[in-house]
Tab-separated table of C-alpha atoms in Angstrom:
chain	number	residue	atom	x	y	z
A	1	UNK	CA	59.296	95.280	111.477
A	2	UNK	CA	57.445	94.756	114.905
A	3	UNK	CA	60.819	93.720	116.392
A	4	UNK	CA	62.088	91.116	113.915
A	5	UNK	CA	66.079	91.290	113.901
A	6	UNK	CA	67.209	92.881	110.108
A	7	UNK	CA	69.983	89.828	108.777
A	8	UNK	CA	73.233	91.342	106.882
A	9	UNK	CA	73.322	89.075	103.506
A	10	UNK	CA	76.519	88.613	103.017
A	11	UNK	CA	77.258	87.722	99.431
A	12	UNK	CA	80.693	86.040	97.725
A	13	UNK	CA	83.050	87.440	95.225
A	14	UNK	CA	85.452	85.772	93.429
A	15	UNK	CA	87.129	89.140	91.829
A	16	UNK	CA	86.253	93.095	91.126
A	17	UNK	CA	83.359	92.542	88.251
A	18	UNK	CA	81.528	89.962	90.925
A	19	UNK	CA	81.449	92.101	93.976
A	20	UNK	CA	80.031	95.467	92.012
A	21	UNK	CA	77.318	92.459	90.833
A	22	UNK	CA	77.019	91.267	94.490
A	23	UNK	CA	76.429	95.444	95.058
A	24	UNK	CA	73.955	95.747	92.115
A	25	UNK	CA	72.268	93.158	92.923
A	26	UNK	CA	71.422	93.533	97.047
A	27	UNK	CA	74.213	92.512	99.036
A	28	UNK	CA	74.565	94.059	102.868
A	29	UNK	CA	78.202	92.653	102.638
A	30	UNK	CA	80.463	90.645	99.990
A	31	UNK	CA	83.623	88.725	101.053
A	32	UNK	CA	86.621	88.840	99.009
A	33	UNK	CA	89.574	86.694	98.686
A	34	UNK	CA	93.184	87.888	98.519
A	35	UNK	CA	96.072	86.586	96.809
A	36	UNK	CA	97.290	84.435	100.040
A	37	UNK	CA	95.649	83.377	102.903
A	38	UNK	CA	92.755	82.290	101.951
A	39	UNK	CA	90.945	78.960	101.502
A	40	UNK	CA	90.170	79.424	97.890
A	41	UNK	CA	93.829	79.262	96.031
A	42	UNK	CA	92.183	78.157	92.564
A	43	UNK	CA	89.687	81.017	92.918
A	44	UNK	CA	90.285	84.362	90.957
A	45	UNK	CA	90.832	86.337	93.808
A	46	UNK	CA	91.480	89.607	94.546
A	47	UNK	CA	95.035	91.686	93.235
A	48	UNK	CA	96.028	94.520	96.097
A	49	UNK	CA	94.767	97.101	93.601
A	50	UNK	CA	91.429	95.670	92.986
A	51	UNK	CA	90.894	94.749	96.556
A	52	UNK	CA	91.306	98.663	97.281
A	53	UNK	CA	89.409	99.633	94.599
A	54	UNK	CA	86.220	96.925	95.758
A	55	UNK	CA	86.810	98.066	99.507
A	56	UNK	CA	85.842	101.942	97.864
A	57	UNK	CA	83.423	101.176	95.966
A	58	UNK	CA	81.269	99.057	98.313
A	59	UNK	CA	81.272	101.454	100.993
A	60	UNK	CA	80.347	103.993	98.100
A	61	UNK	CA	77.398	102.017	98.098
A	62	UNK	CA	77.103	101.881	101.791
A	63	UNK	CA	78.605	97.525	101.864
A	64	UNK	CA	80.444	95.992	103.812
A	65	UNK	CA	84.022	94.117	103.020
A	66	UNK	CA	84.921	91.099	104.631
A	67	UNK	CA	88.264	89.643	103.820
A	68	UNK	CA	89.268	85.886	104.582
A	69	UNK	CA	92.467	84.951	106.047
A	70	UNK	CA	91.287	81.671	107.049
A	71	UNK	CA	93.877	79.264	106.396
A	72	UNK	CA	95.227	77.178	108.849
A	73	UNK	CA	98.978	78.314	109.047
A	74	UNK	CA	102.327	76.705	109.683
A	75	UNK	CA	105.219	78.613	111.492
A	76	UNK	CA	106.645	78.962	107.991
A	77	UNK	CA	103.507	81.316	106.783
A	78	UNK	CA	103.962	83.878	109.621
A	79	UNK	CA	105.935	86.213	108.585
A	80	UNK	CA	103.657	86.363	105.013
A	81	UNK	CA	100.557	86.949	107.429
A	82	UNK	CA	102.364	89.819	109.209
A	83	UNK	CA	103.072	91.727	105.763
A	84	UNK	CA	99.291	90.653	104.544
A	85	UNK	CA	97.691	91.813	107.644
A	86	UNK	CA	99.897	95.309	107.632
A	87	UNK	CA	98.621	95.906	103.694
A	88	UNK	CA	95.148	95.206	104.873
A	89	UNK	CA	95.614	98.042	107.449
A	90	UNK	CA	95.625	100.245	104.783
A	91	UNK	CA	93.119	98.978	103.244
A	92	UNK	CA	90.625	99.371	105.229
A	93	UNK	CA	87.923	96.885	105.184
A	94	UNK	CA	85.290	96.091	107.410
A	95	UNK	CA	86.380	92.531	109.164
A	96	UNK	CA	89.184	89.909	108.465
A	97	UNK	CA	87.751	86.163	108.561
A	98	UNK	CA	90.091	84.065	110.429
A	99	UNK	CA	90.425	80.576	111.554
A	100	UNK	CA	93.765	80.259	113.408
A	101	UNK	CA	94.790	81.572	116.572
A	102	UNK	CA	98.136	82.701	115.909
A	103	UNK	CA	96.721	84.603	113.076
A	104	UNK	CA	93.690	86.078	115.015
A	105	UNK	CA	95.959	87.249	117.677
A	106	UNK	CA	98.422	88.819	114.956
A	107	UNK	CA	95.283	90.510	113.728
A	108	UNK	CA	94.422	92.041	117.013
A	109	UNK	CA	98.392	93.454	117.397
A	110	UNK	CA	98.623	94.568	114.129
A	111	UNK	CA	95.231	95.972	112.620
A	112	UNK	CA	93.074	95.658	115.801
A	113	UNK	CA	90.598	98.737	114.473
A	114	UNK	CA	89.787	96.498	111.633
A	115	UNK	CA	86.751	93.506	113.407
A	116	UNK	CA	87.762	89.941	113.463
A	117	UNK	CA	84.894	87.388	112.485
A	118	UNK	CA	86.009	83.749	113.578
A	119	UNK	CA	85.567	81.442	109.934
A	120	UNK	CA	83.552	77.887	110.308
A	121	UNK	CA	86.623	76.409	110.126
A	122	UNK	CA	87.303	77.004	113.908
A	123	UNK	CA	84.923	74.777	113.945
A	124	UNK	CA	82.297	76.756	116.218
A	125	UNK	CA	79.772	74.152	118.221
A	126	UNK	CA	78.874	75.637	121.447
A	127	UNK	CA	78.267	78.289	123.141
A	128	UNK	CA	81.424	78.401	125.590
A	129	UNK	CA	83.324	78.606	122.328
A	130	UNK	CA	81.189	81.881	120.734
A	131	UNK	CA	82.750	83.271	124.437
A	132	UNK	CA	86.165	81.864	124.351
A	133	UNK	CA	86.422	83.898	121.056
A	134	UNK	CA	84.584	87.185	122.276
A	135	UNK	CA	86.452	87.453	125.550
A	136	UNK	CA	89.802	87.527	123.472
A	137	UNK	CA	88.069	90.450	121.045
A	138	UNK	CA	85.782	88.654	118.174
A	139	UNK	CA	82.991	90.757	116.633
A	140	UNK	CA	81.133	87.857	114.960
A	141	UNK	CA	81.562	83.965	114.993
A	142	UNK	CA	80.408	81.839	112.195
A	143	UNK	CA	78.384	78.852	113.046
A	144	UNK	CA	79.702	75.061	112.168
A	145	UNK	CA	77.606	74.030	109.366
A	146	UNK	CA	77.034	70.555	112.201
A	147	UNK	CA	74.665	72.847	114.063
A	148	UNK	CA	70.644	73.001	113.768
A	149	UNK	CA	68.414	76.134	114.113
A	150	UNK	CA	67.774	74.631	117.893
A	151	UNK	CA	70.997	74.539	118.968
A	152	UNK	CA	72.040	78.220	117.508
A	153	UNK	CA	68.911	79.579	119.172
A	154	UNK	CA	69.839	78.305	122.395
A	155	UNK	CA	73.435	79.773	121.755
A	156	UNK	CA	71.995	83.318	120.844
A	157	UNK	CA	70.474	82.892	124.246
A	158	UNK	CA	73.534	82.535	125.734
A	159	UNK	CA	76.238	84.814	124.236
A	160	UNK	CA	76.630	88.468	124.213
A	161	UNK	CA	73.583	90.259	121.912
A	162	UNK	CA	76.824	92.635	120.823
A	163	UNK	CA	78.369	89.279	119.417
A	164	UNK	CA	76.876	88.981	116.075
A	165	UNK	CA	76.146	85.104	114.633
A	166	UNK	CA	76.945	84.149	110.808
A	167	UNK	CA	75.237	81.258	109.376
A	168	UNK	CA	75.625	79.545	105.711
A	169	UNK	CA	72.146	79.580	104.076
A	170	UNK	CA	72.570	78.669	100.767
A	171	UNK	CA	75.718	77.022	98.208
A	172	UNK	CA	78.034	74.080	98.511
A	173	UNK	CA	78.229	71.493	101.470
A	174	UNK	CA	81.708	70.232	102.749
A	175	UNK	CA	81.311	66.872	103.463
A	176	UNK	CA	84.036	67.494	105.921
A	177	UNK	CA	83.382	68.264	109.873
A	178	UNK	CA	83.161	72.161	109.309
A	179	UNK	CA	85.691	71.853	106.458
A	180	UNK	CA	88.666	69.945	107.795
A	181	UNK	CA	89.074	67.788	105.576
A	182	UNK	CA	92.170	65.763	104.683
A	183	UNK	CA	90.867	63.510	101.378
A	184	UNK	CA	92.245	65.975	99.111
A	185	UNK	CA	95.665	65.770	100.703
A	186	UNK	CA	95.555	62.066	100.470
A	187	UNK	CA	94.847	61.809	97.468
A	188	UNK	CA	96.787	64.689	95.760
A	189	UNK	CA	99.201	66.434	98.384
A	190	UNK	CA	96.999	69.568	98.077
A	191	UNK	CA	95.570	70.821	101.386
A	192	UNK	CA	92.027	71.831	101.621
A	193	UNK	CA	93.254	73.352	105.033
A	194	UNK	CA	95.430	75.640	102.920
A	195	UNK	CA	93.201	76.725	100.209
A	196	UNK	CA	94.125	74.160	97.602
A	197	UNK	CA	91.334	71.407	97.614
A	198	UNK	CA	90.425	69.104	94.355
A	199	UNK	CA	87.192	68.613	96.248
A	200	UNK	CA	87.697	64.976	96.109
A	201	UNK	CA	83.858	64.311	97.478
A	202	UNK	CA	83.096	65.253	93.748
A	203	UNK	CA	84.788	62.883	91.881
A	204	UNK	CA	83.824	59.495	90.890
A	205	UNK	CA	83.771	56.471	93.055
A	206	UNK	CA	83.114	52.352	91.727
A	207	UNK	CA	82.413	49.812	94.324
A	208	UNK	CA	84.713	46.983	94.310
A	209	UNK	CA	85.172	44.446	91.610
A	210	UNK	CA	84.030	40.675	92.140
A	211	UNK	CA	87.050	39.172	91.973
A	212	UNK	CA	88.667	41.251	94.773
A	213	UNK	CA	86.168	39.888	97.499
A	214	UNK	CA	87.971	37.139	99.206
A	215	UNK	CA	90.651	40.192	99.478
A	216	UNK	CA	87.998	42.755	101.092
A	217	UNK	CA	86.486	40.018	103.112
A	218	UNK	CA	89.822	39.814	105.295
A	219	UNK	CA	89.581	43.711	105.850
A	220	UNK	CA	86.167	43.467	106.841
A	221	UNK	CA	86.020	41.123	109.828
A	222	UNK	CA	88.549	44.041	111.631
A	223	UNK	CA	84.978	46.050	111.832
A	224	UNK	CA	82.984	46.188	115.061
A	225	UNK	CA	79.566	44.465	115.100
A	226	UNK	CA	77.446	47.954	115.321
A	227	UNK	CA	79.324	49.357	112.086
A	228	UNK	CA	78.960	48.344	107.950
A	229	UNK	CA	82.100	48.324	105.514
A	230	UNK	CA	81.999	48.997	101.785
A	231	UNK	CA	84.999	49.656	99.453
A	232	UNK	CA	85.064	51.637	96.862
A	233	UNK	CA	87.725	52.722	94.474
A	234	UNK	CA	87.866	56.237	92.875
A	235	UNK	CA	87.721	55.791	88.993
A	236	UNK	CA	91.125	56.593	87.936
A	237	UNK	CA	93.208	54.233	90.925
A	238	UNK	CA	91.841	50.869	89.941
A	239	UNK	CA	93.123	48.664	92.707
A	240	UNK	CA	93.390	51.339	95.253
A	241	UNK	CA	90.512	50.758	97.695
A	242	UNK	CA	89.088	52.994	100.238
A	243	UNK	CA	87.544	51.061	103.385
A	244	UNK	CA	84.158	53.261	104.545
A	245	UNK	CA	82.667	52.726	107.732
A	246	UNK	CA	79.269	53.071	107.825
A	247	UNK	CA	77.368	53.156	111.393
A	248	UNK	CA	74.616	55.446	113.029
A	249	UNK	CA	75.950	58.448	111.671
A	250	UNK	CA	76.111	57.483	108.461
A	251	UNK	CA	79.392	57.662	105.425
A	252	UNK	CA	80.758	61.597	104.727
A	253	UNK	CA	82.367	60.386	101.746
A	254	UNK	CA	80.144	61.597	98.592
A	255	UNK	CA	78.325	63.817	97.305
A	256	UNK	CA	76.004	65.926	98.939
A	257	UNK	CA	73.517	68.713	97.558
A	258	UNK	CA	73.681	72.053	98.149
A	259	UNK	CA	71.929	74.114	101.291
A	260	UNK	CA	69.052	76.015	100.191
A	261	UNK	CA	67.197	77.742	102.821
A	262	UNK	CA	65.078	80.332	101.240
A	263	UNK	CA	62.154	78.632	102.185
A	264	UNK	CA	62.921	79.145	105.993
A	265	UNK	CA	63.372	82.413	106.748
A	266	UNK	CA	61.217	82.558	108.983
A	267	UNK	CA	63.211	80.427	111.180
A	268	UNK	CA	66.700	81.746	110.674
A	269	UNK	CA	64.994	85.207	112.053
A	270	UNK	CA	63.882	83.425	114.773
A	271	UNK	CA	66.902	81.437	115.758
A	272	UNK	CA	68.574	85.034	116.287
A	273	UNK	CA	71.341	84.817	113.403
A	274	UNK	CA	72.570	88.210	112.341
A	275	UNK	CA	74.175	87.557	109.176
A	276	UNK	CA	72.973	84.866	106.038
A	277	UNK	CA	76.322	83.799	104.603
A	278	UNK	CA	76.212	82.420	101.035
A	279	UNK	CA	78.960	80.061	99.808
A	280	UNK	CA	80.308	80.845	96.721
A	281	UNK	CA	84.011	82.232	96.083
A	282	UNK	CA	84.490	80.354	92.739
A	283	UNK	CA	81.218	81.209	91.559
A	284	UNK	CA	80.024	83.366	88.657
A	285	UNK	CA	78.976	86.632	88.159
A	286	UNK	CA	75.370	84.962	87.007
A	287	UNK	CA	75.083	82.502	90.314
A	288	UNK	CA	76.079	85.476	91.991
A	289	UNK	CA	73.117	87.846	90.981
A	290	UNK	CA	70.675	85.173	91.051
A	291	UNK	CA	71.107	84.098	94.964
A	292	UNK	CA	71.513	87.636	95.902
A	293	UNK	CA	68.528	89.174	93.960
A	294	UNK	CA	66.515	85.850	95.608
A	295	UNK	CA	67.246	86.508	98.961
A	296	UNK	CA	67.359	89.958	99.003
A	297	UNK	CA	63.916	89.782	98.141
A	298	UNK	CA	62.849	87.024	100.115
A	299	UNK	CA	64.370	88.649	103.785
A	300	UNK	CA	62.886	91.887	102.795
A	301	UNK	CA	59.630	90.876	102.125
A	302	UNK	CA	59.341	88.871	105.307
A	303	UNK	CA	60.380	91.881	107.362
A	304	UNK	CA	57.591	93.810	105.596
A	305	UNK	CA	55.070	91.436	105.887
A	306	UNK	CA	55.470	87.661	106.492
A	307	UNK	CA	52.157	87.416	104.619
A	308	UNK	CA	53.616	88.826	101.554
A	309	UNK	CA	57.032	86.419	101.672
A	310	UNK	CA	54.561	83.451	101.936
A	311	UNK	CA	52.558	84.740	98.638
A	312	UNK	CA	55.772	85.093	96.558
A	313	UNK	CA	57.185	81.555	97.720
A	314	UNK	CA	56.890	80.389	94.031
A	315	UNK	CA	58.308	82.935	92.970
A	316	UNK	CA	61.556	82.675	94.986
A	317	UNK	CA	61.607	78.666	94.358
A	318	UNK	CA	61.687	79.350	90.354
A	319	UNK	CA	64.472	82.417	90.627
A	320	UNK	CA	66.930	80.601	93.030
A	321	UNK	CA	66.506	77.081	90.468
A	322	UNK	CA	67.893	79.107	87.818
A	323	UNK	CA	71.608	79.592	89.044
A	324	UNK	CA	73.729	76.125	88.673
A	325	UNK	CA	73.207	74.108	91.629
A	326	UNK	CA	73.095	70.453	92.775
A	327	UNK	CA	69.594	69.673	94.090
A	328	UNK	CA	68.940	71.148	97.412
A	329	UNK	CA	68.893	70.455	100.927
A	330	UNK	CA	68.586	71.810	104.181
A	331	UNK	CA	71.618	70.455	105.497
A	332	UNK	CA	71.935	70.068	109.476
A	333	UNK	CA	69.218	72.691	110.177
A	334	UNK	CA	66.324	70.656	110.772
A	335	UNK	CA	67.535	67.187	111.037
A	336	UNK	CA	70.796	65.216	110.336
A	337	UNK	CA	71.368	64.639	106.717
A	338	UNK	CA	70.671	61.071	105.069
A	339	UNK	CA	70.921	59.394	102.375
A	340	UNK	CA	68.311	61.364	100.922
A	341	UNK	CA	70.840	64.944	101.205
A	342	UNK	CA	73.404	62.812	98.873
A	343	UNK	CA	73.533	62.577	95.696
A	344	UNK	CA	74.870	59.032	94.594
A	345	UNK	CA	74.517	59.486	90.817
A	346	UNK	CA	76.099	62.496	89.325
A	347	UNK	CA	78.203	65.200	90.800
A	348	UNK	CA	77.776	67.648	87.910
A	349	UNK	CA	75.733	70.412	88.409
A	350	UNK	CA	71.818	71.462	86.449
A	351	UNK	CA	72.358	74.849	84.901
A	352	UNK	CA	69.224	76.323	83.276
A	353	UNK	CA	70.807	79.377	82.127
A	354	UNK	CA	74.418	80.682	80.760
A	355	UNK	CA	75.902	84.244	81.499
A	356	UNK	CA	76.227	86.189	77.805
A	357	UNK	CA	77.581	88.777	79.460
A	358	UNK	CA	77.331	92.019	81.819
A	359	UNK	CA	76.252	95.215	80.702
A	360	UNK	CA	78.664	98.002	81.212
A	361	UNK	CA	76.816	100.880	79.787
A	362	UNK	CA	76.084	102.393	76.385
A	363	UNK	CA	78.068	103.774	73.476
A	364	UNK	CA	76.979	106.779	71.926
A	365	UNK	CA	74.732	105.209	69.211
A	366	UNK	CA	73.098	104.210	72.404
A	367	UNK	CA	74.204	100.053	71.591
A	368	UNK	CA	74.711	98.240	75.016
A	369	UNK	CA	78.147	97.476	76.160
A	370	UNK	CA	79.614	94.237	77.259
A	371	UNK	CA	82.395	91.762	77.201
A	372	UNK	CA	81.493	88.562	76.005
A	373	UNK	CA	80.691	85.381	78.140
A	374	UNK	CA	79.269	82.632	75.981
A	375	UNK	CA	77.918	82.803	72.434
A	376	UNK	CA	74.750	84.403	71.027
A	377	UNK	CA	73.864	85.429	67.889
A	378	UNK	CA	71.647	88.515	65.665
A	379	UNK	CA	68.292	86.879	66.166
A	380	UNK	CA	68.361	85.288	69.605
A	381	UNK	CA	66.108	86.120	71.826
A	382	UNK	CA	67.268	86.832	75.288
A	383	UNK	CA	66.462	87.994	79.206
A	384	UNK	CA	68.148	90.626	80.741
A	385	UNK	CA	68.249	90.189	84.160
A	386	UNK	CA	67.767	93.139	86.515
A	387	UNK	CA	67.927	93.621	90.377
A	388	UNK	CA	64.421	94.651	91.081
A	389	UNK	CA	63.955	90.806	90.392
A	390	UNK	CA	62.295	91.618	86.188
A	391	UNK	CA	63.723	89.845	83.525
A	392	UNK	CA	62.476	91.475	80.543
A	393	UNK	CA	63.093	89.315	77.242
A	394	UNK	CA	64.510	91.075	74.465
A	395	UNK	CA	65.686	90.573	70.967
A	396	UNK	CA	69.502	91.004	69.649
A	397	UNK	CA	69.019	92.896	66.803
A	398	UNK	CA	72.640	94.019	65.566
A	399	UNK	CA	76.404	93.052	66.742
A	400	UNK	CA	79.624	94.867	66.365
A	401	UNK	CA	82.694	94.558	67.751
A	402	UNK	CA	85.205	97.118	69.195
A	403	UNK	CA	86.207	98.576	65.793
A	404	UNK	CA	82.112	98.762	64.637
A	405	UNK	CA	82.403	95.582	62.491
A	406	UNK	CA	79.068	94.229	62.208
A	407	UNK	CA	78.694	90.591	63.259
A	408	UNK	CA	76.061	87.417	63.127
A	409	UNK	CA	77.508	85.659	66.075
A	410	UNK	CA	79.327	86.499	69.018
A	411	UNK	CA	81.718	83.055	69.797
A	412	UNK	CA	84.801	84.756	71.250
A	413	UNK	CA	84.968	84.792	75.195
A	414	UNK	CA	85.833	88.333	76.612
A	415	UNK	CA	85.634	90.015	73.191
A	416	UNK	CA	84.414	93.606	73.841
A	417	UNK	CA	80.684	93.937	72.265
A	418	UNK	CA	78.629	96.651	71.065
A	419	UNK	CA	74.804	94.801	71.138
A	420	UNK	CA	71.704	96.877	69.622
A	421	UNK	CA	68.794	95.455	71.559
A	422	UNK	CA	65.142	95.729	71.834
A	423	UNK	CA	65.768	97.880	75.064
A	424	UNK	CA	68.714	99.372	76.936
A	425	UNK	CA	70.140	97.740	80.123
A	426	UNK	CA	71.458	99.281	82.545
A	427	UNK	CA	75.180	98.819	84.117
A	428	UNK	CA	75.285	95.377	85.800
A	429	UNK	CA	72.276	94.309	84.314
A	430	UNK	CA	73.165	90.495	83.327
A	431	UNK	CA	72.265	89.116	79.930
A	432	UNK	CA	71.516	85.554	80.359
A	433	UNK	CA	70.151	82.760	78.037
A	434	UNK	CA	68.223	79.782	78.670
A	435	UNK	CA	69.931	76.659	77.666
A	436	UNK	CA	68.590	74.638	75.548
């Protein structure tokens, strides 16, 4: 590898069937949600009995568990972490993502065998902080998304080589400072802080009406000469306007695409990061596959020859535009965002293909095995997708359902499915469609 640092990928999971996909499919590492703590309360999330049995069957496979207890908790939670972080003991997995003091230090009393990774929410800028947070025992801190491949290179320079560096390459931007953000709770009550956000920078904004301006006009002459005001009200509170400054730093009020960074991986070896986080708790099984398959193959063919990662560029482009995404960007890493890293327009995202379903074996007429996703039907041809990056098309020649009832269409979600098809998948091979 002529000395190029090997990057864990460290894959999502929003429940048991995901992370065995995130396995299947390349992952160094998956992080898993549990039932409280986390920052992802409307995600699926992880029951104590499947987080044991994920923990056992990644390291089976020789992966890593990371577990996120990341909110940002009030006195009342405390006693709730202290149980959580004494089940986790027992569980066993490989680092606890944390944001809050009080709950790292409870970590380091209670399960201190078990490594503590300090979360982007921390908000982690600098280099004095990566030491504040290693002298008091972190393994790993996770970069603000705020930074640029220059300034995490000089921090690598300047920290501990045993303290590892995370770094979000691909998914979702907050458009938040590192996360904190407060719009959902003033909007709703819910607390992004606490694992509840609406994601607010989604939704639907109109710029003021006409007959309003004599109104806004007033509001505007309390701004300083260097900054711009607009108003804008969010579709569903007519009459409730929000005042946004705009100056040299721009608005962090809409909607912004998504990180994308397998076209620089070059770089992110270079700037020294350790681990390539992808965002993704909520996502499916199908977005899941397709990011990890993509980089999996992208990092390993640049360690084996950066020649060879160069001719497949195409290649990864056209795999990692087939999971649902928002238009990509490359966030802070090069450059502060613009206008041009929004997305004014339209906050829904393009999905080329849906998820029919994962394959779970074969029965012993040899038919496929799956539980149902999204419709398909005796006829349709479809791609199976498979981890050493092949997606073989195929034809659905026969349907039956649990009892052997033959059917024409397959329309109800989760229904157990018995597929004859013009070639046998194997277990956590994902049948996909394109969508028309």
């Amino acid at each position: 590898m002529d000395g190029k640092r090997k990057p864990e990928l460290l894959i999502p999971a929003s429940c048991l069937e995901v992370l065995k996909v995130a396995v299947a499919f390349g992952a160094d590492a998956v992080y898993i949600g549990g039932e409280v703590f986390g920052l992802r309360a409307k995600a699926k999330n992880f029951s104590r009995e499947d987080m044991a049995e994920g923990i056992r069957y990644a390291h089976e496979h020789g992966v890593k568990v990371h577990v996120t207890v990341n909110i940002l908790a009030h006195n009342r939670d405390l006693a709730g972490i202290r149980a959580y972080l004494k089940e986790l003991k027992k569980l066993r997995p490989d680092a606890l993502i944390i944001a809050d003091p009080g709950v790292f230090t409870l970590a380091g009393e209670i399960c201190p065998e078990i490594d503590r990774h300090i979360s982007t929410q921390a908000n982690n800028t600098n280099a004095e902080t990566f030491l504040f947070w290693y002298r008091l025992g972190a393994r790993r801190v996770v970069t603000a998304r705020e930074l640029s491949l220059r300034e995490i290179r000089e921090i690598r320079q300047q920290v501990p080589e045993d303290l590892e560096i995370e770094s979000f390459v691909h998914g979702a931007m907050c458009i938040s400072y590192s996360g904190r953000c407060l719009l959902s709770n003033y909007f709703t009550g819910r607390d992004a802080n606490r694992g509840a956000c609406t994601h607010p920078c989604r939704w639907k904004y109109l710029t003021a009406p006409a007959e309003d301006a004599e109104r806004l006009e007033e509001m505007e002459k309390e701004t300083r000469p260097e900054e711009r005001m607009a108003f804008l009200q969010e579709e569903t509170r007519p009459g409730e306007y929000l005042p946004v400054l705009e100056n040299e730093r721009g608005t962090f009020i809409f909607n912004s695409k998504d990180l994308c960074m397998i076209e620089h991986i070059p770089d992110l070896i270079a700037a020294g990061i350790d681990s390539y986080k992808i965002e993704g708790r909520m996502k499916s099984a199908l977005y899941v596959a397709t990011v990890a398959r993509t980089y999996r193959k992208a990092i390993d063919d640049y360690l084996e020859d950066p020649a060879l990662y160069q001719s497949h560029m195409d290649w990864y482009r056209e795999q990692i535009a087939d999971c649902t995404y928002r238009q990509f960007t490359t966030g802070f890493y090069y450059h502060n965002p613009s206008s041009e890293d929004q997305i004014y327009d339209s906050n829904t995202y393009i999905t080329n293909y849906i998820c029919l379903g994962i394959a779970e074996g074969e029965d012993a007429k040899g038919y496929t095995v799956l539980h149902q996703k999204n419709k398909f039907s005796v006829g349709d041809r479809i791609e199976v997708m498979k981890p050493d990056g092949s997606n073989p098309e195929v034809v659905v020649e026969e349907i039956l359902d649990a009892e052997g009832n033959a059917m024409d269409s397959a329309p109800h979600p989760q229904q157990e499915l018995h597929v004859k098809l013009g070639g046998i998948p194997q277990p956590f091979d994902i049948l996909r469609m394109r969508k028309e």
